[in-house]
Short mmCIF file of N, CA and C in Angstrom, two decimals:
data_model
loop_
_atom_site.label_atom_id
_atom_site.label_comp_id
_atom_site.label_asym_id
_atom_site.label_seq_id
_atom_site.Cartn_x
_atom_site.Cartn_y
_atom_site.Cartn_z
N MET H 1 -17.63 11.87 23.87
CA MET H 1 -16.27 11.77 23.34
C MET H 1 -16.50 11.50 21.80
N GLU H 2 -17.55 10.75 21.39
CA GLU H 2 -17.86 10.55 19.96
C GLU H 2 -18.28 11.72 19.19
N GLU H 3 -18.93 12.41 20.04
CA GLU H 3 -19.45 13.68 19.36
C GLU H 3 -18.22 14.67 19.02
N GLN H 4 -17.25 14.69 20.06
CA GLN H 4 -16.20 15.49 19.91
C GLN H 4 -15.24 15.08 18.64
N LEU H 5 -15.23 13.87 18.49
CA LEU H 5 -14.42 13.08 17.34
C LEU H 5 -15.15 13.60 16.07
N ILE H 6 -16.38 13.52 16.18
CA ILE H 6 -17.15 14.01 14.75
C ILE H 6 -17.08 15.49 14.51
N GLU H 7 -17.19 16.25 15.57
CA GLU H 7 -17.18 17.70 15.32
C GLU H 7 -15.74 18.02 14.83
N ILE H 8 -14.74 17.54 15.39
CA ILE H 8 -13.23 17.77 14.89
C ILE H 8 -13.19 17.29 13.47
N PHE H 9 -13.71 16.07 13.04
CA PHE H 9 -13.61 15.71 11.67
C PHE H 9 -14.25 16.57 10.77
N VAL H 10 -15.44 17.07 10.98
CA VAL H 10 -16.22 17.85 10.05
C VAL H 10 -15.43 19.10 9.89
N LYS H 11 -14.87 19.74 10.95
CA LYS H 11 -14.11 20.93 10.72
C LYS H 11 -12.90 20.86 9.84
N VAL H 12 -12.19 19.58 10.08
CA VAL H 12 -10.85 19.30 9.47
C VAL H 12 -11.33 19.08 7.92
N ASP H 13 -12.33 18.17 7.80
CA ASP H 13 -12.56 17.73 6.48
C ASP H 13 -12.86 19.07 5.57
N ASP H 14 -13.86 19.84 6.07
CA ASP H 14 -14.06 21.06 5.36
C ASP H 14 -12.86 21.96 4.97
N PHE H 15 -11.85 21.92 5.86
CA PHE H 15 -10.53 22.55 5.68
C PHE H 15 -9.75 21.98 4.49
N CYS H 16 -9.55 20.57 4.74
CA CYS H 16 -8.99 19.71 3.78
C CYS H 16 -9.32 19.71 2.29
N LYS H 17 -10.76 19.86 2.18
CA LYS H 17 -11.24 20.01 0.78
C LYS H 17 -10.61 21.24 0.15
N VAL H 18 -10.67 22.45 0.83
CA VAL H 18 -9.97 23.68 0.20
C VAL H 18 -8.71 23.61 0.13
N TYR H 19 -7.99 23.08 1.10
CA TYR H 19 -6.59 23.07 1.28
C TYR H 19 -5.92 22.21 0.03
N GLU H 20 -6.59 20.93 -0.13
CA GLU H 20 -6.11 20.19 -1.23
C GLU H 20 -6.43 20.65 -2.65
N GLU H 21 -7.39 21.33 -2.80
CA GLU H 21 -7.82 22.13 -3.98
C GLU H 21 -6.92 23.09 -4.28
N ARG H 22 -6.49 24.00 -3.45
CA ARG H 22 -5.73 25.04 -3.62
C ARG H 22 -4.07 24.65 -3.74
N LEU H 23 -3.79 23.31 -3.17
CA LEU H 23 -2.49 22.75 -3.32
C LEU H 23 -2.27 22.26 -4.77
N ARG H 24 -3.34 21.53 -5.36
CA ARG H 24 -3.33 21.17 -6.80
C ARG H 24 -3.21 22.28 -7.74
N TYR H 25 -3.99 23.18 -7.45
CA TYR H 25 -3.97 24.52 -8.35
C TYR H 25 -2.58 25.07 -8.21
N MET H 26 -2.06 25.39 -7.02
CA MET H 26 -0.62 26.02 -6.84
C MET H 26 0.49 25.13 -7.60
N LEU H 27 0.44 23.84 -7.51
CA LEU H 27 1.22 23.01 -8.07
C LEU H 27 1.38 23.08 -9.57
N LYS H 28 0.04 22.91 -10.02
CA LYS H 28 -0.13 23.09 -11.58
C LYS H 28 0.34 24.53 -12.21
N GLU H 29 -0.02 25.59 -11.37
CA GLU H 29 0.38 26.75 -11.70
C GLU H 29 1.87 26.88 -11.88
N PHE H 30 2.78 26.32 -11.15
CA PHE H 30 4.12 26.47 -10.96
C PHE H 30 4.75 25.41 -11.78
N GLY H 31 3.98 24.57 -12.46
CA GLY H 31 4.47 23.45 -13.23
C GLY H 31 5.00 22.18 -12.58
N PHE H 32 4.68 22.10 -11.29
CA PHE H 32 5.21 20.71 -10.64
C PHE H 32 4.16 19.70 -11.10
N LYS H 33 4.61 18.56 -11.23
CA LYS H 33 3.75 17.29 -11.54
C LYS H 33 3.78 16.41 -10.21
N LYS H 34 2.81 16.52 -9.30
CA LYS H 34 2.96 15.85 -8.24
C LYS H 34 1.64 14.82 -8.26
N ARG H 35 2.02 13.61 -8.13
CA ARG H 35 0.81 12.62 -8.07
C ARG H 35 0.24 12.43 -6.62
N PHE H 36 -0.98 12.40 -6.49
CA PHE H 36 -1.53 12.30 -5.19
C PHE H 36 -1.90 10.84 -4.98
N CYS H 37 -1.14 10.04 -4.25
CA CYS H 37 -1.42 8.60 -3.92
C CYS H 37 -2.44 8.60 -2.83
N SER H 38 -3.09 7.82 -2.77
CA SER H 38 -4.09 7.44 -1.88
C SER H 38 -3.43 6.56 -0.71
N ASP H 39 -3.42 7.07 0.61
CA ASP H 39 -2.89 6.32 1.61
C ASP H 39 -4.15 5.52 2.13
N THR H 40 -4.04 4.75 3.07
CA THR H 40 -4.97 4.09 3.52
C THR H 40 -5.93 5.13 4.35
N LEU H 41 -5.29 6.03 4.87
CA LEU H 41 -6.07 7.25 5.62
C LEU H 41 -6.08 8.50 4.87
N SER H 42 -7.25 9.23 4.57
CA SER H 42 -7.17 10.57 3.89
C SER H 42 -6.43 11.37 4.97
N LEU H 43 -6.13 12.63 4.28
CA LEU H 43 -5.30 13.79 5.06
C LEU H 43 -6.40 14.24 6.30
N SER H 44 -7.63 14.37 6.00
CA SER H 44 -8.45 14.86 7.06
C SER H 44 -8.63 13.69 8.06
N GLU H 45 -8.64 12.56 8.00
CA GLU H 45 -8.57 11.51 8.96
C GLU H 45 -7.26 11.47 9.67
N LEU H 46 -6.16 11.73 9.05
CA LEU H 46 -4.88 11.76 9.73
C LEU H 46 -4.81 12.95 10.81
N MET H 47 -5.08 14.18 10.12
CA MET H 47 -5.39 15.26 11.05
C MET H 47 -6.41 15.24 12.12
N THR H 48 -7.35 14.47 11.99
CA THR H 48 -8.43 14.39 13.05
C THR H 48 -7.90 13.33 14.20
N ILE H 49 -7.10 12.40 13.84
CA ILE H 49 -6.47 11.54 14.65
C ILE H 49 -5.53 12.45 15.61
N ALA H 50 -4.61 13.23 14.78
CA ALA H 50 -3.59 13.96 15.66
C ALA H 50 -4.27 14.93 16.58
N ILE H 51 -5.31 15.53 16.10
CA ILE H 51 -5.92 16.73 16.94
C ILE H 51 -6.65 16.03 17.99
N PHE H 52 -7.40 14.86 17.84
CA PHE H 52 -8.13 14.27 18.83
C PHE H 52 -7.03 13.69 19.97
N PHE H 53 -5.96 13.35 19.49
CA PHE H 53 -4.99 12.67 20.45
C PHE H 53 -4.67 13.82 21.36
N GLN H 54 -4.29 14.99 20.83
CA GLN H 54 -3.99 16.14 21.72
C GLN H 54 -5.10 16.65 22.69
N CYS H 55 -6.26 16.41 22.13
CA CYS H 55 -7.52 16.65 23.04
C CYS H 55 -7.88 15.58 24.10
N SER H 56 -7.29 14.38 23.88
CA SER H 56 -7.67 13.37 24.80
C SER H 56 -6.74 13.45 26.03
N GLN H 57 -7.14 12.81 27.10
CA GLN H 57 -6.35 12.68 28.25
C GLN H 57 -5.30 11.59 28.26
N VAL H 58 -5.24 10.86 27.18
CA VAL H 58 -4.10 9.81 27.02
C VAL H 58 -2.76 10.45 26.86
N ARG H 59 -1.76 10.04 27.61
CA ARG H 59 -0.43 10.53 27.61
C ARG H 59 0.37 10.13 26.55
N THR H 60 0.29 8.84 26.05
CA THR H 60 1.20 8.41 24.90
C THR H 60 0.39 8.16 23.64
N PHE H 61 0.80 8.11 22.53
CA PHE H 61 0.15 7.94 21.32
C PHE H 61 0.02 6.44 21.14
N LYS H 62 0.93 5.63 21.76
CA LYS H 62 0.79 4.19 21.64
C LYS H 62 -0.55 3.82 22.40
N ALA H 63 -0.68 4.16 23.50
CA ALA H 63 -2.02 3.80 24.41
C ALA H 63 -2.98 4.50 23.79
N PHE H 64 -3.12 5.70 23.07
CA PHE H 64 -4.01 6.28 22.43
C PHE H 64 -4.49 5.29 21.20
N TYR H 65 -3.42 4.94 20.51
CA TYR H 65 -3.83 4.05 19.31
C TYR H 65 -4.37 2.83 19.68
N PHE H 66 -4.00 2.04 20.68
CA PHE H 66 -4.53 0.78 21.14
C PHE H 66 -5.80 0.89 21.83
N LEU H 67 -5.86 1.80 22.88
CA LEU H 67 -6.88 1.90 23.86
C LEU H 67 -8.10 2.47 23.08
N LEU H 68 -8.01 3.40 22.29
CA LEU H 68 -9.02 4.20 21.81
C LEU H 68 -9.19 3.96 20.23
N LEU H 69 -8.19 3.98 19.42
CA LEU H 69 -8.54 3.94 18.03
C LEU H 69 -8.91 2.52 17.54
N CYS H 70 -7.95 1.61 18.01
CA CYS H 70 -8.36 0.09 17.78
C CYS H 70 -9.46 -0.49 18.31
N SER H 71 -10.04 0.07 19.47
CA SER H 71 -11.07 -0.51 20.22
C SER H 71 -12.37 0.40 20.09
N ARG H 72 -12.28 1.22 20.74
CA ARG H 72 -13.56 2.23 20.77
C ARG H 72 -14.02 2.82 19.52
N PHE H 73 -12.93 3.33 18.71
CA PHE H 73 -13.09 4.11 17.64
C PHE H 73 -12.83 3.38 16.28
N LYS H 74 -12.94 2.14 16.24
CA LYS H 74 -12.27 1.33 15.05
C LYS H 74 -13.48 1.41 14.06
N ASP H 75 -14.77 1.72 14.35
CA ASP H 75 -15.74 1.82 13.32
C ASP H 75 -15.59 3.07 12.51
N PHE H 76 -14.94 4.20 13.08
CA PHE H 76 -14.86 5.40 12.45
C PHE H 76 -13.65 5.44 11.65
N PHE H 77 -12.63 4.60 11.76
CA PHE H 77 -11.58 4.36 10.95
C PHE H 77 -11.27 3.02 10.48
N PRO H 78 -11.94 2.50 9.63
CA PRO H 78 -12.08 1.10 9.21
C PRO H 78 -10.78 0.69 8.58
N ARG H 79 -9.96 1.65 7.99
CA ARG H 79 -8.90 1.41 7.11
C ARG H 79 -7.62 1.83 8.12
N LEU H 80 -7.77 1.79 9.37
CA LEU H 80 -6.68 2.25 10.16
C LEU H 80 -5.52 1.33 9.94
N PRO H 81 -4.19 2.07 9.49
CA PRO H 81 -3.14 1.21 9.48
C PRO H 81 -2.56 0.75 10.79
N SER H 82 -1.36 -0.09 10.68
CA SER H 82 -0.74 -0.38 12.07
C SER H 82 0.04 0.58 12.68
N TYR H 83 0.13 0.50 14.01
CA TYR H 83 0.87 1.46 14.84
C TYR H 83 2.04 2.08 14.08
N GLN H 84 2.90 1.00 13.66
CA GLN H 84 4.19 1.57 13.15
C GLN H 84 4.23 2.31 11.73
N ARG H 85 3.21 1.97 10.92
CA ARG H 85 2.86 2.88 9.71
C ARG H 85 2.23 4.12 10.17
N LEU H 86 1.11 4.27 11.22
CA LEU H 86 0.64 5.47 11.48
C LEU H 86 1.87 6.57 12.11
N THR H 87 2.79 6.07 12.71
CA THR H 87 3.68 6.87 13.39
C THR H 87 4.77 7.46 12.39
N LEU H 88 4.62 6.98 11.13
CA LEU H 88 5.53 7.40 10.07
C LEU H 88 4.90 8.56 9.30
N LEU H 89 3.48 8.78 9.52
CA LEU H 89 2.78 9.68 8.74
C LEU H 89 2.70 11.27 9.25
N PRO H 90 3.02 11.48 10.35
CA PRO H 90 3.12 13.02 10.86
C PRO H 90 3.67 13.98 9.80
N SER H 91 4.79 13.52 9.22
CA SER H 91 5.53 14.39 8.44
C SER H 91 4.53 15.00 7.18
N LYS H 92 3.52 14.06 6.97
CA LYS H 92 2.72 14.46 5.89
C LYS H 92 1.61 15.61 6.24
N ILE H 93 1.32 15.59 7.55
CA ILE H 93 0.31 16.55 8.00
C ILE H 93 0.93 17.73 8.68
N ALA H 94 2.18 17.94 8.68
CA ALA H 94 2.74 18.91 9.54
C ALA H 94 2.40 20.31 8.98
N LEU H 95 2.50 20.62 7.76
CA LEU H 95 2.11 21.95 7.22
C LEU H 95 0.47 22.20 7.31
N PRO H 96 -0.15 21.16 6.82
CA PRO H 96 -1.68 21.52 6.83
C PRO H 96 -2.21 21.60 8.08
N ILE H 97 -1.75 20.98 9.27
CA ILE H 97 -2.35 21.06 10.47
C ILE H 97 -1.91 22.39 11.14
N GLU H 98 -0.67 22.78 10.86
CA GLU H 98 -0.33 24.06 11.23
C GLU H 98 -1.17 25.21 10.67
N ILE H 99 -1.47 25.16 9.43
CA ILE H 99 -2.21 26.00 8.81
C ILE H 99 -3.79 26.11 9.29
N PHE H 100 -4.21 24.82 9.50
CA PHE H 100 -5.55 24.72 10.01
C PHE H 100 -5.62 25.32 11.53
N LEU H 101 -4.59 25.10 12.32
CA LEU H 101 -4.65 25.61 13.66
C LEU H 101 -4.40 27.04 13.68
N THR H 102 -3.83 27.48 12.78
CA THR H 102 -3.55 29.05 12.73
C THR H 102 -4.86 29.76 12.26
N VAL H 103 -5.54 29.09 11.35
CA VAL H 103 -6.77 29.91 10.75
C VAL H 103 -8.04 29.47 11.73
N ASN H 104 -8.01 28.46 12.44
CA ASN H 104 -9.20 28.19 13.27
C ASN H 104 -8.80 28.50 14.82
#
């Protein structure tokens, strides 16, 4: 299971490096000034959690968060936010995850 998590993260992280670079370039080209504030988790970590949850056999995200992320995989995500904060973040990853899943 750990190997699967690492494999997902590597693919997602490679995608996010290109995605974020192109996003910054496009925003600069069109004259938008968007600051990229750093959350506790990077975009690639958030996307990895979302994809890994869908690949897991756990039915609810709450159970996934407490049973797997907080206990078994807490070393992989040392800056993991609270469950309430993490449930507010999917709007941030909706577009990049759709592009990632379409491309891959």
